[in-house]
Each structure stands twice: as structure tokens, then as C-alpha cells.
């Protein structure tokens, strides 16, 4: 297994996941928030900026969740 650099805090770690074990719970929380948002407002007619403001998740992390989790948002 290779060293990976955490997408959230930048530390190095060894794991198959996309962030280190410290940041995994934060990722899970934000992904849950994002899914709630999509459930509530639908995945149309919303920009990443709007979602970011409403959920408090950074645009950078939103992009990552969408890419990593195949979350379908039409922008
Ligand atoms: Zn981390």
C-alpha cells in the first residue's frame, strides 16, 4: 500500500480511503449533509456555490465528493 496525502488536512497516511482516519468522520458528515441537501432541493438548478453556502461545505470538498461518490448534480 502507498502513502497517500489526505485531501482535507494534507497529512500522509496509509489507507485505501481518500482521506486520513482523522478526517474520515468529517467527510462522512459532510457527504450526509450533501445528500440531505440534494434530497430536499433536488439536484437541479443549484450551483456548487449555493450548495456550499447552504451546507457549509467548501466547493473544493463538494467537487471531491461528487467525483468520488458519483453524486449526480446537474449544473
Ligand atoms: Zn486528514
Coordinates of N, CA, C and O and ligand atoms in Angstrom, one line a residue:
X1 N 0.8 -1.2 0.0 CA 0.0 0.0 0.0 C 0.9 1.3 0.0 O 1.9 1.3 0.6
X2 N 0.4 2.3 -0.7 CA 1.2 3.5 -0.8 C 0.8 4.5 0.3 O -0.3 4.5 0.8
X3 N 1.8 5.4 0.5 CA 1.4 6.6 1.3 C 0.5 7.5 0.5 O 0.8 7.7 -0.7
X4 N -0.5 8.0 1.1 CA -1.3 9.0 0.4 C -1.4 10.3 1.2 O -1.2 10.3 2.4
X5 N -1.7 11.3 0.5 CA -1.8 12.6 1.1 C -3.3 12.9 1.3 O -4.1 12.9 0.4
X6 N -3.6 13.2 2.6 CA -5.0 13.5 2.9 C -5.5 14.7 2.1 O -4.9 15.7 2.1
X7 N -6.7 14.5 1.6 CA -7.4 15.6 0.8 C -7.8 16.8 1.7 O -8.1 17.9 1.2
X8 N -8.0 16.5 3.0 CA -8.5 17.5 3.8 C -7.4 18.3 4.6 O -7.4 19.5 4.6
X9 N -6.6 17.5 5.3 CA -5.6 18.1 6.2 C -4.2 18.1 5.6 O -3.3 18.7 6.1
X10 N -4.0 17.3 4.5 CA -2.7 17.3 3.9 C -1.6 16.4 4.6 O -0.5 16.3 4.2
X11 N -2.0 15.7 5.6 CA -1.1 14.7 6.3 C -1.0 13.5 5.4 O -1.8 13.2 4.6
X12 N 0.1 12.7 5.7 CA 0.3 11.5 4.9 C -0.2 10.3 5.7 O -0.1 10.3 7.0
X13 N -0.7 9.3 5.1 CA -1.3 8.2 5.8 C -1.3 7.0 4.9 O -1.1 7.1 3.7
X14 N -1.5 5.8 5.4 CA -1.6 4.6 4.6 C -3.0 4.1 4.8 O -3.4 3.7 5.9
X15 N -3.7 4.1 3.7 CA -5.1 3.6 3.7 C -5.7 3.5 2.3 O -5.1 4.1 1.4
X16 N -6.8 2.8 2.2 CA -7.4 2.8 0.9 C -8.4 3.9 0.7 O -8.8 4.2 -0.4
X17 N -8.8 4.6 1.8 CA -9.8 5.6 1.7 C -9.1 6.9 1.1 O -7.9 7.0 1.0
X18 N -10.0 7.9 0.9 CA -9.5 9.1 0.2 C -9.0 10.2 1.2 O -8.4 11.2 0.8
X19 N -9.3 10.0 2.5 CA -8.8 10.9 3.5 C -8.2 10.1 4.6 O -8.5 8.9 4.8
X20 N -7.5 10.8 5.5 CA -6.9 10.1 6.7 C -8.0 9.7 7.7 O -9.1 10.2 7.6
X21 N -7.6 8.9 8.7 CA -8.6 8.4 9.6 C -9.2 9.5 10.5 O -10.3 9.4 11.0
X22 N -8.4 10.6 10.7 CA -8.9 11.7 11.4 C -10.0 12.5 10.7 O -10.9 13.0 11.3
X23 N -9.9 12.5 9.4 CA -10.8 13.3 8.6 C -12.0 12.5 8.1 O -13.0 13.1 7.6
X24 N -11.9 11.2 8.1 CA -13.0 10.4 7.6 C -14.4 10.7 8.2 O -15.3 10.8 7.5
X25 N -14.4 10.9 9.5 CA -15.7 11.2 10.1 C -16.3 12.6 9.6 O -17.5 12.7 9.4
X26 N -15.4 13.5 9.4 CA -15.8 14.8 8.8 C -16.3 14.7 7.4 O -17.4 15.3 7.0
X27 N -15.6 13.9 6.6 CA -16.1 13.6 5.3 C -17.5 12.9 5.3 O -18.4 13.3 4.6
X28 N -17.6 11.9 6.1 CA -18.9 11.2 6.2 C -20.0 12.2 6.6 O -21.1 12.1 6.0
X29 N -19.8 13.1 7.5 CA -20.8 14.0 8.0 C -21.2 14.9 6.8 O -22.4 15.2 6.6
X30 N -20.2 15.4 6.1 CA -20.5 16.4 5.0 C -21.2 15.7 3.8 O -22.0 16.3 3.2
X31 N -20.8 14.4 3.6 CA -21.5 13.7 2.5 C -22.9 13.5 2.9 O -23.8 13.6 2.0
X32 N -23.2 13.2 4.1 CA -24.6 13.1 4.6 C -25.3 14.4 4.4 O -26.5 14.4 4.0
X33 N -24.7 15.5 4.8 CA -25.3 16.8 4.6 C -25.6 17.1 3.2 O -26.7 17.6 2.8
X34 N -24.7 16.7 2.3 CA -24.8 17.0 0.9 C -26.0 16.1 0.3 O -26.8 16.6 -0.4
X35 N -26.1 14.9 0.8 CA -27.2 14.0 0.3 C -28.5 14.5 0.8 O -29.5 14.5 0.1
X36 N -28.5 15.0 2.1 CA -29.8 15.6 2.6 C -30.2 16.8 1.7 O -31.4 17.0 1.4
X37 N -29.2 17.6 1.4 CA -29.5 18.8 0.6 C -30.1 18.4 -0.7 O -31.1 19.0 -1.2
X38 N -29.5 17.5 -1.4 CA -30.0 17.0 -2.7 C -31.4 16.4 -2.6 O -32.2 16.7 -3.4
X39 N -31.6 15.7 -1.5 CA -32.9 15.1 -1.3 C -34.0 16.2 -1.1 O -35.1 16.1 -1.6
X40 N -33.6 17.3 -0.4 CA -34.5 18.3 -0.1 C -34.8 19.2 -1.3 O -36.0 19.6 -1.6
X41 N -33.7 19.6 -2.0 CA -33.9 20.6 -3.0 C -33.7 20.1 -4.4 O -33.9 20.8 -5.4
X42 N -33.5 18.8 -4.5 CA -33.2 18.2 -5.9 C -31.8 18.5 -6.3 O -31.1 19.3 -5.8
X43 N -31.4 17.8 -7.4 CA -30.1 18.1 -7.9 C -30.0 18.9 -9.1 O -29.0 19.0 -9.8
X44 N -31.1 19.6 -9.4 CA -31.1 20.6 -10.5 C -31.2 22.0 -10.0 O -31.5 22.3 -8.8
X45 N -30.8 22.9 -10.8 CA -30.9 24.3 -10.6 C -30.2 24.8 -9.3 O -30.6 25.7 -8.6
X46 N -29.1 24.1 -9.0 CA -28.4 24.6 -7.9 C -26.9 24.6 -8.3 O -26.4 23.7 -8.9
X47 N -26.2 25.7 -7.9 CA -24.8 25.7 -8.3 C -24.0 25.2 -7.1 O -24.5 25.2 -5.9
X48 N -22.7 24.9 -7.3 CA -21.9 24.4 -6.2 C -21.7 25.5 -5.2 O -21.7 25.3 -4.0
X49 N -21.7 26.8 -5.6 CA -21.6 27.9 -4.7 C -22.8 28.0 -3.7 O -22.6 28.1 -2.5
X50 N -24.0 27.8 -4.3 CA -25.2 27.8 -3.5 C -25.2 26.7 -2.5 O -25.5 26.8 -1.3
X51 N -24.8 25.5 -2.9 CA -24.7 24.3 -2.1 C -23.7 24.5 -1.0 O -23.9 24.3 0.2
X52 N -22.6 25.1 -1.4 CA -21.5 25.4 -0.4 C -22.0 26.3 0.7 O -21.8 26.1 1.9
X53 N -22.7 27.4 0.3 CA -23.2 28.4 1.3 C -24.2 27.7 2.2 O -24.2 27.9 3.4
X54 N -25.1 26.9 1.6 CA -26.2 26.3 2.4 C -25.7 25.2 3.4 O -26.2 25.0 4.4
X55 N -24.7 24.5 2.9 CA -24.3 23.3 3.7 C -23.0 23.6 4.5 O -22.7 22.9 5.4
X56 N -22.3 24.7 4.2 CA -21.0 25.0 4.9 C -19.9 24.1 4.4 O -18.8 24.1 5.0
X57 N -20.1 23.4 3.3 CA -19.1 22.5 2.8 C -18.3 23.3 1.7 O -18.9 24.0 0.9
X58 N -17.0 23.3 1.7 CA -16.2 24.0 0.7 C -16.4 23.5 -0.7 O -16.7 22.3 -0.8
X59 N -16.3 24.4 -1.7 CA -16.6 24.0 -3.1 C -15.5 22.9 -3.4 O -15.9 21.9 -4.2
X60 N -14.4 23.0 -2.9 CA -13.3 22.0 -3.2 C -13.7 20.6 -2.7 O -13.6 19.6 -3.4
X61 N -14.3 20.6 -1.5 CA -14.7 19.3 -1.0 C -16.0 18.8 -1.7 O -16.1 17.6 -2.0
X62 N -16.9 19.7 -2.1 CA -18.0 19.3 -2.9 C -17.6 18.6 -4.1 O -18.2 17.5 -4.5
X63 N -16.7 19.2 -4.9 CA -16.2 18.6 -6.1 C -15.6 17.2 -5.8 O -15.9 16.3 -6.6
X64 N -14.9 17.1 -4.8 CA -14.3 15.8 -4.4 C -15.4 14.8 -4.2 O -15.3 13.6 -4.6
X65 N -16.4 15.1 -3.3 CA -17.5 14.2 -3.0 C -18.2 13.7 -4.3 O -18.6 12.6 -4.5
X66 N -18.5 14.7 -5.2 CA -19.2 14.4 -6.4 C -18.4 13.5 -7.3 O -18.9 12.5 -7.8
X67 N -17.1 13.7 -7.4 CA -16.3 12.8 -8.2 C -16.1 11.5 -7.5 O -16.2 10.4 -8.2
X68 N -15.9 11.5 -6.2 CA -15.6 10.2 -5.6 C -16.8 9.3 -5.4 O -16.7 8.1 -5.3
X69 N -17.9 10.0 -5.2 CA -19.1 9.2 -4.8 C -20.2 9.1 -5.9 O -21.2 8.5 -5.7
X70 N -19.8 9.7 -7.0 CA -20.7 9.6 -8.2 C -22.0 10.3 -7.9 O -23.1 9.9 -8.4
X71 N -22.0 11.3 -7.0 CA -23.2 12.0 -6.8 C -23.6 12.8 -8.0 O -22.7 13.5 -8.6
X72 N -24.8 12.8 -8.4 CA -25.2 13.3 -9.7 C -25.9 14.7 -9.5 O -27.0 14.8 -9.0
X73 N -25.2 15.7 -9.9 CA -25.7 17.1 -9.8 C -25.6 17.7 -11.2 O -24.5 17.7 -11.8
X74 N -26.7 18.2 -11.7 CA -26.7 18.9 -12.9 C -26.4 20.4 -12.7 O -27.2 21.0 -12.0
X75 N -25.4 20.9 -13.2 CA -25.0 22.3 -13.0 C -25.2 23.1 -14.3 O -25.2 22.5 -15.4
Ligands
LIG1 ZN1 -6.8 14.3 7.2

